[in-house]
Coordinates of C-alpha atoms in Angstrom, one line a residue:
X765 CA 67.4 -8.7 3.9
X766 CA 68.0 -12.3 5.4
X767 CA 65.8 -13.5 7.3
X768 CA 67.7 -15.6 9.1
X769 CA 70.4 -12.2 10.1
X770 CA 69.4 -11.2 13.7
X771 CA 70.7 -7.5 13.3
X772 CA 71.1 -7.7 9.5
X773 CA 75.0 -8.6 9.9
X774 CA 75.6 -11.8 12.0
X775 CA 73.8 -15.2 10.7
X776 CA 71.3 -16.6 13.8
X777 CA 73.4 -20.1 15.0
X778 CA 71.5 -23.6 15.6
X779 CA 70.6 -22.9 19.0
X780 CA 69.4 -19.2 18.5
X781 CA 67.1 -20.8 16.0
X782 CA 65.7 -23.2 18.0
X783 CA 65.1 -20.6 21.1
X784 CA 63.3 -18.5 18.1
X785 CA 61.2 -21.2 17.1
X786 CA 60.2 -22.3 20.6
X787 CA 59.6 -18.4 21.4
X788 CA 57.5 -18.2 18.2
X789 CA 55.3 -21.2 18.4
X790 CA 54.4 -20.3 22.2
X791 CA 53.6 -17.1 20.6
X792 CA 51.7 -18.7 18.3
X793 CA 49.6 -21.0 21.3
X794 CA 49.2 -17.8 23.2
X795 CA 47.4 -16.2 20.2
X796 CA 45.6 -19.0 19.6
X797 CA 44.4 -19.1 23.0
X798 CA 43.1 -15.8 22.8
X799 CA 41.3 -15.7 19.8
X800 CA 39.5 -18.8 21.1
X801 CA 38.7 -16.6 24.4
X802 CA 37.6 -13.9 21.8
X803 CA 35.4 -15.8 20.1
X804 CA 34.1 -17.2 23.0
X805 CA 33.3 -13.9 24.2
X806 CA 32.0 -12.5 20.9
X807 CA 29.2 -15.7 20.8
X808 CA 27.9 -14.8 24.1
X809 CA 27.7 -11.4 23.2
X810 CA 26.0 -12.4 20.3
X811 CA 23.1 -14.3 22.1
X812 CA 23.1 -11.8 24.8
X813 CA 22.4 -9.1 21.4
X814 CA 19.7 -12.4 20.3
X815 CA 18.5 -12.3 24.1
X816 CA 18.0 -8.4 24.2
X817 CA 16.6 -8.1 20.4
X818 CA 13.7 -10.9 21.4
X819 CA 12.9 -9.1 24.8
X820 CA 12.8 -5.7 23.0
X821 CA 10.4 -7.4 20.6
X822 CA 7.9 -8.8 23.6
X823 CA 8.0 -5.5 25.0
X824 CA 7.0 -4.1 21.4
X825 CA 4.3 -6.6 21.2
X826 CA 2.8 -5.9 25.0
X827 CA 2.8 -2.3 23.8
X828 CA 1.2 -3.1 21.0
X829 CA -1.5 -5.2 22.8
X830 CA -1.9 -2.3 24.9
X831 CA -2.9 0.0 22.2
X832 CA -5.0 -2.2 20.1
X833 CA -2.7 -2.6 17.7
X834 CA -1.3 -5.7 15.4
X835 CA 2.1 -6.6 16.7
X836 CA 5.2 -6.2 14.3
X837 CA 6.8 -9.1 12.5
X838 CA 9.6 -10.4 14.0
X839 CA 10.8 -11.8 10.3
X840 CA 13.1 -9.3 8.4
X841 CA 11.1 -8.0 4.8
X842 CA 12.4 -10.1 2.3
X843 CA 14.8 -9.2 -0.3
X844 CA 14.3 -10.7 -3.2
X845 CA 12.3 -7.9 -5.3
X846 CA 15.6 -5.2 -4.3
X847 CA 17.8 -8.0 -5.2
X848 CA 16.7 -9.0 -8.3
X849 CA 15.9 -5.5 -9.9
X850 CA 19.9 -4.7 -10.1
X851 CA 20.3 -6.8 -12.9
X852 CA 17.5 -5.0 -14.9
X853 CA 19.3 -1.9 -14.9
X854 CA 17.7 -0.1 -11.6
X855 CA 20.3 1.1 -9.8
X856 CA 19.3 1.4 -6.2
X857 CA 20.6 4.3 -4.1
X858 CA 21.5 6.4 -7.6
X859 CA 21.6 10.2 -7.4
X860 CA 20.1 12.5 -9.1
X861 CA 22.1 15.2 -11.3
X862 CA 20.6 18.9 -9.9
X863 CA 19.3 20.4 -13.2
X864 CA 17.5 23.8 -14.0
X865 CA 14.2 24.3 -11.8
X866 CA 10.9 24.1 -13.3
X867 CA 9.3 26.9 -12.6
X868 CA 11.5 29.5 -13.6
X869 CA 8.5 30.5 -15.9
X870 CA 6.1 31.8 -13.3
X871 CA 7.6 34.7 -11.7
X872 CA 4.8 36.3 -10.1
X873 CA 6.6 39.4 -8.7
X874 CA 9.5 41.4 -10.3
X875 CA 11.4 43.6 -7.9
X876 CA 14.7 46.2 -9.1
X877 CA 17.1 46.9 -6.0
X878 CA 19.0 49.5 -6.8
X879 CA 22.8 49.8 -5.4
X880 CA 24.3 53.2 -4.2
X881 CA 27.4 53.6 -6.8
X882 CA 29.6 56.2 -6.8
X883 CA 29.6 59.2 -9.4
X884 CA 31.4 58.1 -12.9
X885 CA 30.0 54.5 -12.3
X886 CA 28.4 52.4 -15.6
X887 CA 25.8 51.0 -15.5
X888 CA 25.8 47.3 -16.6
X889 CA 22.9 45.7 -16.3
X890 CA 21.3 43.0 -13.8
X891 CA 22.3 40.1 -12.2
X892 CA 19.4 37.8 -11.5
X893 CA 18.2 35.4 -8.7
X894 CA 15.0 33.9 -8.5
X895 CA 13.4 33.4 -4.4
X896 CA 10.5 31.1 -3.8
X897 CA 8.5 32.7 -1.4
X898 CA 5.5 31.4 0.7
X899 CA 3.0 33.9 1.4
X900 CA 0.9 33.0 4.5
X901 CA -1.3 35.3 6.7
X902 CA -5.1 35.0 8.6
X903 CA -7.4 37.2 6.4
X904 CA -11.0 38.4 8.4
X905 CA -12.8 38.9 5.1
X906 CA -16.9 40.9 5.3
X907 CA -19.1 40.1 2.8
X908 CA -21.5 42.3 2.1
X909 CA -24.3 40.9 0.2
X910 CA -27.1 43.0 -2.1
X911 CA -30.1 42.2 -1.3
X912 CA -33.1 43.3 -3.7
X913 CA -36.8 43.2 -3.5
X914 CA -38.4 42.4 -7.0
X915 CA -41.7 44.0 -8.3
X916 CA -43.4 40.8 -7.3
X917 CA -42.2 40.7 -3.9
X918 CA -39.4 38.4 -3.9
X919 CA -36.3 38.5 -2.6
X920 CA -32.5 38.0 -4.1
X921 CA -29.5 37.8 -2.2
X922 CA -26.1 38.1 -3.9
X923 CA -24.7 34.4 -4.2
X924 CA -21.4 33.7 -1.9
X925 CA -18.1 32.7 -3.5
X926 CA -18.3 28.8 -3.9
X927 CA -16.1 27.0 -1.4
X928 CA -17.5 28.8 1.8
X929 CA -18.2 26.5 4.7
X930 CA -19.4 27.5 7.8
X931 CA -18.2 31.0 7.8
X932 CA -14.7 29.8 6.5
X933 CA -13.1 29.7 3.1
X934 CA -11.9 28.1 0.6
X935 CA -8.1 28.4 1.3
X936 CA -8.7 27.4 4.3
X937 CA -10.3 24.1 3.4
X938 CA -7.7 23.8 1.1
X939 CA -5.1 23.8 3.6
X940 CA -6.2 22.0 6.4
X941 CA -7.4 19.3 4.0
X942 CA -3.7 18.8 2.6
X943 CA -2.1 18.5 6.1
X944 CA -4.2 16.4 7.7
X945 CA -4.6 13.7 4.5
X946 CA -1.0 14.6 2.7
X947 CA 1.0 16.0 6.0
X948 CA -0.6 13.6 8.6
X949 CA -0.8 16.4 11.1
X950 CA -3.2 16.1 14.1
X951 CA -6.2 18.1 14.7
X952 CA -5.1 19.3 17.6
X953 CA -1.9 20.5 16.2
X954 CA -3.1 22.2 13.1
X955 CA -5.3 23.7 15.4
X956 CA -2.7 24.9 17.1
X957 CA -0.9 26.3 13.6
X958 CA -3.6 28.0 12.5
X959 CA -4.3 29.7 15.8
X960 CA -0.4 30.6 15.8
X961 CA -0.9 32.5 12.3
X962 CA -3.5 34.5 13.5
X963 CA -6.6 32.5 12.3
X964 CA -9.1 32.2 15.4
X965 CA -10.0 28.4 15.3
X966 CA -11.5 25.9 17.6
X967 CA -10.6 21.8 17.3
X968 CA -14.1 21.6 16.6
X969 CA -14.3 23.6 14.0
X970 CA -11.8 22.3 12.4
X971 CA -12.8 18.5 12.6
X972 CA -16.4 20.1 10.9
X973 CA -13.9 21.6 7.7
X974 CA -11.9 17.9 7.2
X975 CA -15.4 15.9 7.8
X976 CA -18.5 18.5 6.2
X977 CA -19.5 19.1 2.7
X978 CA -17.6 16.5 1.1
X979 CA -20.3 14.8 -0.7
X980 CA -18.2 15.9 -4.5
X981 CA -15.3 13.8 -3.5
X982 CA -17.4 10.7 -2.0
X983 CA -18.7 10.5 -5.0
X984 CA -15.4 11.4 -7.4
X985 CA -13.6 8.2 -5.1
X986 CA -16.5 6.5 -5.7
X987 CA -16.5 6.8 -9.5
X988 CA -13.1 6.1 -9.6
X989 CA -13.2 2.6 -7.9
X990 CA -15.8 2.1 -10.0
X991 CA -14.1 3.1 -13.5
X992 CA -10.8 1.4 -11.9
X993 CA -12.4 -2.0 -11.4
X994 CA -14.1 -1.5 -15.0
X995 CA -10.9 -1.0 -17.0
X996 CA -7.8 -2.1 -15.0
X997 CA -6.1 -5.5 -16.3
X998 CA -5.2 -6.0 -12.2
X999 CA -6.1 -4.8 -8.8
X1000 CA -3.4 -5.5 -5.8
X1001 CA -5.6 -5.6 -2.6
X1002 CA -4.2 -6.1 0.7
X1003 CA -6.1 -4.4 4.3
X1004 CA -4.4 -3.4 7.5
X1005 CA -5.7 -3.1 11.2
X1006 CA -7.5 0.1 12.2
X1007 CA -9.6 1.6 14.8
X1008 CA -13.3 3.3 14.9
X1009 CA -15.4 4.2 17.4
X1010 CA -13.3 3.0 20.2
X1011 CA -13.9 -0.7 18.1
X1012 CA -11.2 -2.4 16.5
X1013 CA -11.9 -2.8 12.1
X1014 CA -10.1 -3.3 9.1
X1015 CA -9.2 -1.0 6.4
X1016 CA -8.8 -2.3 3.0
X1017 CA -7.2 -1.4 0.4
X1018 CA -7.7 -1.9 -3.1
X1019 CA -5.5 -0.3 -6.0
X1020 CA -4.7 -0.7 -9.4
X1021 CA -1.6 1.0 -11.6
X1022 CA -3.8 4.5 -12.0
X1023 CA -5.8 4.7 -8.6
X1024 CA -5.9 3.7 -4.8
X1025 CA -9.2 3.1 -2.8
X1026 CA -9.7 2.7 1.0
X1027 CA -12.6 1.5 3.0
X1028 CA -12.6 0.5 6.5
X1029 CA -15.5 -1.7 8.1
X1030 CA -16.0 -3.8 10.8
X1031 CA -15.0 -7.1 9.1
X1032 CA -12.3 -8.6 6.6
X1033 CA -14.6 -11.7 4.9
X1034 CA -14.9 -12.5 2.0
X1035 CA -18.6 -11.0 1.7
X1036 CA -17.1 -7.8 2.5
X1037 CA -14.6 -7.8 -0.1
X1038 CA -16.9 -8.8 -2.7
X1039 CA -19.4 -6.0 -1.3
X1040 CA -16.5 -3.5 -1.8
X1041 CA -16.0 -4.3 -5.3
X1042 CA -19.3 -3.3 -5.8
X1043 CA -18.0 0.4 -5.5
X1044 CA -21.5 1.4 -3.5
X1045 CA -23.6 -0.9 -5.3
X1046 CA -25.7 -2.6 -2.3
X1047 CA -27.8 -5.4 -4.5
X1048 CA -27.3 -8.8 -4.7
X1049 CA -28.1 -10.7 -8.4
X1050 CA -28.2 -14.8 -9.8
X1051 CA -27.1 -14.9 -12.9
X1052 CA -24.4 -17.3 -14.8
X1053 CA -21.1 -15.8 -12.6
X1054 CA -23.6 -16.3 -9.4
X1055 CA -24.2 -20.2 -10.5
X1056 CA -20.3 -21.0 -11.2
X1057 CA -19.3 -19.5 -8.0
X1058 CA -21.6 -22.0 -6.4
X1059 CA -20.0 -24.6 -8.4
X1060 CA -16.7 -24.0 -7.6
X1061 CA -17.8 -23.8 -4.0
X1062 CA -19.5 -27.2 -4.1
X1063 CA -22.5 -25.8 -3.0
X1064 CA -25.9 -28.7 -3.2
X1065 CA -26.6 -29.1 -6.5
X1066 CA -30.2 -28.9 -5.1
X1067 CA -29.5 -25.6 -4.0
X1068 CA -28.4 -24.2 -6.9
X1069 CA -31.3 -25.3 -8.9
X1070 CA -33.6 -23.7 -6.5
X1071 CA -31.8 -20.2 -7.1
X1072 CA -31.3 -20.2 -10.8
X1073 CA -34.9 -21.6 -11.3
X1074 CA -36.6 -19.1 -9.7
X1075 CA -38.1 -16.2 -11.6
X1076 CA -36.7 -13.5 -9.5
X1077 CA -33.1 -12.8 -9.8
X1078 CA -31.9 -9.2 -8.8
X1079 CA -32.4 -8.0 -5.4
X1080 CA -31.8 -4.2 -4.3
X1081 CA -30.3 -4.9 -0.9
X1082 CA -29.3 -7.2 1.9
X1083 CA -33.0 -7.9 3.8
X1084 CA -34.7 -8.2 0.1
X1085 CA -32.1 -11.2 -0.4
X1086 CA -32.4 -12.8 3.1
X1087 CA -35.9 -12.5 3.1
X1088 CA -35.8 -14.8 -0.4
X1089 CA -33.5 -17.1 1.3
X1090 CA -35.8 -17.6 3.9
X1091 CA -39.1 -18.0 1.3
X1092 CA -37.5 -20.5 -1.0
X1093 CA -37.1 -22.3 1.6
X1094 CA -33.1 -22.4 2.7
X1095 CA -31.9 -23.9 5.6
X1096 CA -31.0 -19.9 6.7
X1097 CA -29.5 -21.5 10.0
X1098 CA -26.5 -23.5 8.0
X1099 CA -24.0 -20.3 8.2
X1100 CA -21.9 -22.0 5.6
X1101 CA -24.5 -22.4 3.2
X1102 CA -25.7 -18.9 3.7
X1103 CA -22.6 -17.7 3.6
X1104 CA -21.6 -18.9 0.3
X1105 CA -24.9 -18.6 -1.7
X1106 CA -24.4 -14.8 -0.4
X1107 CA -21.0 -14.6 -1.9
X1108 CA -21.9 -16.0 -5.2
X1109 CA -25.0 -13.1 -5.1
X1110 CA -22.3 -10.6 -4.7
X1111 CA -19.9 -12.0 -7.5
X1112 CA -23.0 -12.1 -9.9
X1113 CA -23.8 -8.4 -8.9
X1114 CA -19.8 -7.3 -9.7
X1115 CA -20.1 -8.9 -12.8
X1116 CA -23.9 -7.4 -13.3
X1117 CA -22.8 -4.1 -13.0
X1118 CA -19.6 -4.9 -15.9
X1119 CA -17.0 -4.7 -13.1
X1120 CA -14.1 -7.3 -13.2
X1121 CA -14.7 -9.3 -16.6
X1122 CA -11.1 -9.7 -16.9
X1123 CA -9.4 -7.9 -13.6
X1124 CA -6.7 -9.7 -12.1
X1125 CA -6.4 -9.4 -8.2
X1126 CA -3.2 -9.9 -7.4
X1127 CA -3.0 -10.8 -3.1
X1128 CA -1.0 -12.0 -0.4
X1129 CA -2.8 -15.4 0.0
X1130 CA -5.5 -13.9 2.6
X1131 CA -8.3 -15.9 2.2
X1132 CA -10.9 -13.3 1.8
X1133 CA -9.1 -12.2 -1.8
X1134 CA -9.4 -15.6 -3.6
X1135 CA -11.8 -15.2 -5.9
X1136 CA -11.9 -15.8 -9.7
X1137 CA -8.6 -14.6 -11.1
X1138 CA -6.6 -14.6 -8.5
X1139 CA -2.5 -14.5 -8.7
X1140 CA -0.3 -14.5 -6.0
X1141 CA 2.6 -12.5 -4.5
X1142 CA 5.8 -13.6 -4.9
X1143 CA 7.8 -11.8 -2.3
X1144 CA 5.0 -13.1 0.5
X1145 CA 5.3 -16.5 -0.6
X1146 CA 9.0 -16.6 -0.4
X1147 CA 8.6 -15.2 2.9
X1148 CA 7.2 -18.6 3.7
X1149 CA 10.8 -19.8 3.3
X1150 CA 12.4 -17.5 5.2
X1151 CA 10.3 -18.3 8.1
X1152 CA 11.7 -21.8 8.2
X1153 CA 13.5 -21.9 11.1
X1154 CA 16.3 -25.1 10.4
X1155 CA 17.7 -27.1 13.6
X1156 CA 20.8 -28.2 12.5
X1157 CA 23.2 -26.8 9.6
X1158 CA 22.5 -29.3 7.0
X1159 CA 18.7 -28.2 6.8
X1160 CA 19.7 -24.6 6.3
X1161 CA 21.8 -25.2 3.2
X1162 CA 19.1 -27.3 2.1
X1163 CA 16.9 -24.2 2.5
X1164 CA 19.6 -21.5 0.9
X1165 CA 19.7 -23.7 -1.7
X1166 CA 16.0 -23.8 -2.5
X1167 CA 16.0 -20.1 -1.9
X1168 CA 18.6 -19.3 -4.3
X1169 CA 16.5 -21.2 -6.7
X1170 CA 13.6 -19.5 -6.0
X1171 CA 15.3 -16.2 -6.7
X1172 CA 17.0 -16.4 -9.9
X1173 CA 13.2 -17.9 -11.5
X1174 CA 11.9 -14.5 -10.2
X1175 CA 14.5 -12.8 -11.8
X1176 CA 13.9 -14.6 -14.6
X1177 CA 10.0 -14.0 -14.7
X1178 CA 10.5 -9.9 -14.3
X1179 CA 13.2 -10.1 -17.3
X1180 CA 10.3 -12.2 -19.3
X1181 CA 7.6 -10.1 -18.0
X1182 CA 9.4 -7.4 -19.9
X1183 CA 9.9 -9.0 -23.4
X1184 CA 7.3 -11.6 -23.1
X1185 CA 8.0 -14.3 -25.2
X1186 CA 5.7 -17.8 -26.4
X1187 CA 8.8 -20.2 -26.6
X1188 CA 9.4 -19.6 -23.1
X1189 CA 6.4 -20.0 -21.0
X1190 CA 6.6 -23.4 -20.7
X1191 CA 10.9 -23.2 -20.3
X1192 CA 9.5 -21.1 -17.4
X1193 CA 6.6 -23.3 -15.8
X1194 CA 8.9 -26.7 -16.4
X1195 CA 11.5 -24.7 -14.3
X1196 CA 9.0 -24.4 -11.5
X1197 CA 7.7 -27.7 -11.4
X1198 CA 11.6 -28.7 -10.9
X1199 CA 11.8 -26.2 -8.2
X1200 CA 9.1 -26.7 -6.3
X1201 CA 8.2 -30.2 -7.6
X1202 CA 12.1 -31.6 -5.5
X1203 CA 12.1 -33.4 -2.5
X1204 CA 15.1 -32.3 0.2
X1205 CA 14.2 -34.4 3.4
X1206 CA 13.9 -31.3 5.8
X1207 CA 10.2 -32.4 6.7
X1208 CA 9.0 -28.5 6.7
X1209 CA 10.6 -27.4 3.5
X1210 CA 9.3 -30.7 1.8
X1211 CA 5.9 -29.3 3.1
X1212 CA 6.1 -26.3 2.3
X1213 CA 7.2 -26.8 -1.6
X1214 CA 4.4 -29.2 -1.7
X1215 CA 1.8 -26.5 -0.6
X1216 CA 3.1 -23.7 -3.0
X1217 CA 3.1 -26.4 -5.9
X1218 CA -0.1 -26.5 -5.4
X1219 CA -0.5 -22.6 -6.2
X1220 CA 1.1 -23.2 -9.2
X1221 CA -1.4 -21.5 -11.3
X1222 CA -1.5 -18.2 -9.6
X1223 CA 2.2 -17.6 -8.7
X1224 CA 2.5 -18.3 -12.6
X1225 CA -0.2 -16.3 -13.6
X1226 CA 2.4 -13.6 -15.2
X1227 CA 2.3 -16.2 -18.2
X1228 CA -0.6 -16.0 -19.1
X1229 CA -1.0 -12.1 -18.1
X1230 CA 2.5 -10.2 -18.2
X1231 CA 1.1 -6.6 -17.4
X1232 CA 0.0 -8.0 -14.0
X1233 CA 2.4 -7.1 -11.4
X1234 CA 4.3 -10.6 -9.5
X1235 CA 4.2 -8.8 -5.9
X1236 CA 1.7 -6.3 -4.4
X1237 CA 4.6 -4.3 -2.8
X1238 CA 2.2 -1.1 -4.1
X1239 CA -0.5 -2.3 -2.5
X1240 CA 1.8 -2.4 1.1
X1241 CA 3.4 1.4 -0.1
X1242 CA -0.4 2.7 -0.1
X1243 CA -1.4 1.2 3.4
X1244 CA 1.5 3.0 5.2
X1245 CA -0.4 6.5 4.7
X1246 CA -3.5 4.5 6.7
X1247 CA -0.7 2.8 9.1
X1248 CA 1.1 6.2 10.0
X1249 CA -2.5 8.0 9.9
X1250 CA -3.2 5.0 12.6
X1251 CA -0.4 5.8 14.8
X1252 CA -0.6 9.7 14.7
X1253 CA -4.5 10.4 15.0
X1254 CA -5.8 6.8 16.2
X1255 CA -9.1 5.9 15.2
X1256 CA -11.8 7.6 14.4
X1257 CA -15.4 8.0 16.2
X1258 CA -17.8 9.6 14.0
X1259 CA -19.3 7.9 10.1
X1260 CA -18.3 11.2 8.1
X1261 CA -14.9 11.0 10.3
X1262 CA -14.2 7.8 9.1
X1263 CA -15.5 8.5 5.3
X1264 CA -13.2 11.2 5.5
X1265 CA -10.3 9.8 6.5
X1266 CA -10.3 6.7 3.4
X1267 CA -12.0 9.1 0.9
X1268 CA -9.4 12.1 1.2
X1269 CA -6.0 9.4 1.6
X1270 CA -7.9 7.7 -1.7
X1271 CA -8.2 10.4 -3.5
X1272 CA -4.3 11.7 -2.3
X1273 CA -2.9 8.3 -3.4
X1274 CA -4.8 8.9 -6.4
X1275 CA -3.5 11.8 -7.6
X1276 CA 0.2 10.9 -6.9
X1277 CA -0.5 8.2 -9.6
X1278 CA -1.6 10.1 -12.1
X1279 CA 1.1 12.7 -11.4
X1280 CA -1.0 15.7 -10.2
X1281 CA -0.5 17.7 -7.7
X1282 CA -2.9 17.4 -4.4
X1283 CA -2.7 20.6 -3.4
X1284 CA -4.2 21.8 -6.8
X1285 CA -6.6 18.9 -7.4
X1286 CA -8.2 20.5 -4.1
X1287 CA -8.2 24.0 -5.3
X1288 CA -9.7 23.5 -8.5
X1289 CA -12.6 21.0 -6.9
X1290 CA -12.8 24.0 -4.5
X1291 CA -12.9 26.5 -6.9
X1292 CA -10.1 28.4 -6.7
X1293 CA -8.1 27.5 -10.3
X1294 CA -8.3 29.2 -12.7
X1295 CA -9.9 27.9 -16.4
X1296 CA -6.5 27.6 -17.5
X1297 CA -5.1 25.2 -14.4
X1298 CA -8.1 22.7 -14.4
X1299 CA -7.9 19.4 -13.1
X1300 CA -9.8 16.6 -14.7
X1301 CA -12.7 14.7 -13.1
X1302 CA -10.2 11.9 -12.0
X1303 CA -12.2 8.9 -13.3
X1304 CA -11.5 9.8 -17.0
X1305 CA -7.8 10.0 -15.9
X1306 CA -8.1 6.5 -14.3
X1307 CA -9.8 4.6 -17.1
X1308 CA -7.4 2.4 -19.1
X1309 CA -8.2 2.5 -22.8
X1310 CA -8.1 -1.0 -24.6
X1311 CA -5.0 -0.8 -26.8

């Protein structure tokens, strides 16, 4: 059709044209004018959004204060681990195809239902379909035990069933253990569930089954620290804010790719992080890793001498060590030099004791984790960027730019990580130099590249270690069991409440690495498996064989 036809017959003349064209282009202004009032509108509802999003988050943060509890990040987690993992063929969001179950193999009941049919009917056959059943009731079991009087006068009693605690059972155990460490569910509320099924339970009696007679799996977490920080190539480590005994503390958390360990004390220093790799050792020892930690501390010279020449060198706990500080002499009221003579004593005992000859601990730049072998996160240093906050638009391309860079090297480092190669390590570390080593002019971002050139050696540790991981997102995945256990339960007020509470969420995260099942690891430490479904004594699972 014409354009220029105003009713598809009739051509438009000169002056209809010009009215059209006038009509149009105030039209046009008119438009204009409201998409200018539109955007206008749309910016201040975008800083009233700003405005309502920053009061929300002062409002988190007083409630927050008010609880005792460390206030939420107003910086957005940052995407550059999600981002880059497309490209290496993982798929986020994919489903998964439904396929057969896998227990189609353990029918444990077999029941015919039999259909009224009428006379003359054939019979042909069964159609099948499989239920999963739970099976839950409040059993009141007596025990009546034999007692017998020998010829000599003694007396034998029939053992109990092992598992028994307190006049309660085993199942039992077993299932309050799994909701409280695995479901997160209050006392008060499985309380509440077990008196509901029948079982008659007090809160107290209850808190005695998660917190009594768990000496076996104190010790089983225990060993498996211990085997853990004896074998693994790396350790991610991070610690989170917790409560005990009305008292704020820190619970830290210390993992490697086979096991998980939590312990939660009053402090987050560096001497308590070396004490905790001791896995329960308490003794502190001066040997050659004792006298290089000194060094690399700059500790006196003269001090140093004193300790390695002095015929005693192991000590069994904290007093016998500060009662040697104080008969050397050492100046015992210089905190700093106390301090760091105690840290190197700790260090020597790790590496007494054959722990963390060649472990890795990979952190996110706390202070208290930089000790020898120490990488760095990538996704917290990039963070760093993201906190930038740019005044004026030509400082935030700057810092896009930068960014963008940063990215595609990480990318780069998990696709080398992968295929590790010689030629390209240095391709790899010349690239960061160039990255980090540029200058843009946006004072903070200069800064900032300057301090994380510095760290050049343990951001690029994956060169000279590949199987070391270049964030500790696991270690962050294993603290949100202690975070939500935080924010359910609170804190806890008793010592075998609190060992409870770290050994048990250990021991769960433990198991979910090594692919068993919780529920069963309990059951067999309880004894209630069977020979045929036992579960190994975790350690030997955990230990990483040299290849």
């Amino acid at each position: 059709m014409n354009p220029l036809l105003d009713d598809g017959s009739e051509p438009l003349s000169p002056d209809a044209l010009r009215r059209l064209a006038v009509d149009l282009s105030q039209r046009f202004g008119a438009l204009e004018a409201q998409v200018a009032d539109l955007r206008g509108e749309l910016e201040k509802s975008e800083l009233a959004r700003a405005a309502l999003q920053a009061e929300n988050q002062v409002l988190r943060d007083e409630i927050a204060r008010l609880k005792n509890l460390p206030p939420r990040p107003p910086f957005k987690p940052s995407g550059m681990e999600k981002a880059t993992n497309r490209d290496l063929g993982k798929a986020a969001g994919t489903a998964r195809r439904r396929g057969p179950k896998r227990d189609t193999d353990r029918v444990t009941r077999e029941e015919v239902l039999r259909a009224e049919a009428p006379a003359g009917s054939r019979f042909k056959g069964y159609e099948t379909l499989l239920v999963r059943e739970l099976v839950m009731s409040a059993e009141l079991v007596r025990y009546r035990r034999e007692r017998w009087l020998t010829p000599e006068g003694n007396t034998i009693i029939a053992p109990l069933p092992a598992g028994l605690i307190g006049g309660f059972g085993a199942n039992l155990r077993r299932f309050c253990l799994v909701l409280h460490a695995q479901g997160q569910v209050t006392t008060e509320r499985l309380t509440s569930i077990l008196n509901g099924i029948g079982m008659e339970i007090s809160k107290r009696q209850v808190v005695r089954i998660l917190t009594s007679r768990l000496e076996d799996f104190v010790a089983e977490d225990r060993s498996v620290l211990r085997t853990g920080l004896a074998t693994a190539p790396f350790i991610s480590v991070d610690d989170t804010g917790a409560r005990h005994a009305r008292r704020d503390g820190i619970t830290t958390q210390i993992g490697g790719a086979r096991f998980t360990v939590f312990r939660t004390g009053r402090s987050k220093s560096r001497l308590n992080f070396l004490s905790l790799l001791q896995a329960g050792g308490e003794d502190y020892v001066i040997n050659d890793a004792a006298i290089e930690y000194m060094r690399r501390r700059k500790v006196a010279p003269e001090v140093v001498a004193r300790l390695a020449g002095h015929p005693q060198t192991l000590f069994k706990s904290q007093m016998a060590w500060y009662d040697h500080l104080v008969r050397l002499p050492l100046d015992v009221f210089d905190r700093t030099l106390v301090r760091e003579v105690s840290e190197a004593a700790l260090w020597g005992a790790v590496r007494h004791h054959g722990l963390m000859e060649n472990t890795v601990v990979v952190s996110d730049d706390a202070g208290q984790f930089r000790i020898a072998n120490h990488a760095l996160c990538w996704v917290h240093s990039e963070r760093l960027l993201q906190k930038l906050m740019p005044k004026v638009p030509q400082q935030a391309k700057k810092l896009e730019r930068i960014r963008d860079q940063v990215w595609a090297l990480y990318q780069d480092l998990k696709h080398w990580k992968l295929t590790p190669t010689e030629a390209d390590r240095p391709i790899l570390a010349k690239r960061f130099d160039d990255i980090f080593g540029q200058r843009s002019g946006y004072k903070d971002l200069d800064q900032l590249l300057v301090r994380l050139h510095r760290r050049k050696n343990e951001l690029l540790m994956v060169l000279e270690r590949p199987e070391i991981p270049l964030h500790t997102n696991a270690s962050e995945n294993d603290l949100r069991a202690c975070v939500t256990k935080r924010r359910i339960s609170g804190g806890t007020m008793s010592a075998d409440g609190r060992e409870a509470r770290d050994v048990m969420l250990g021991l769960m995260k433990t198991c979910r690495k090594l692919g068993i099942s919780f529920f069963a690891y309990l059951g067999d430490r309880l004894g209630l498996n069977g020979p045929e479904k036992r579960v190994p004594f975790l350690p030997e699972l955990v230990v990483v064989r040299p290849a």
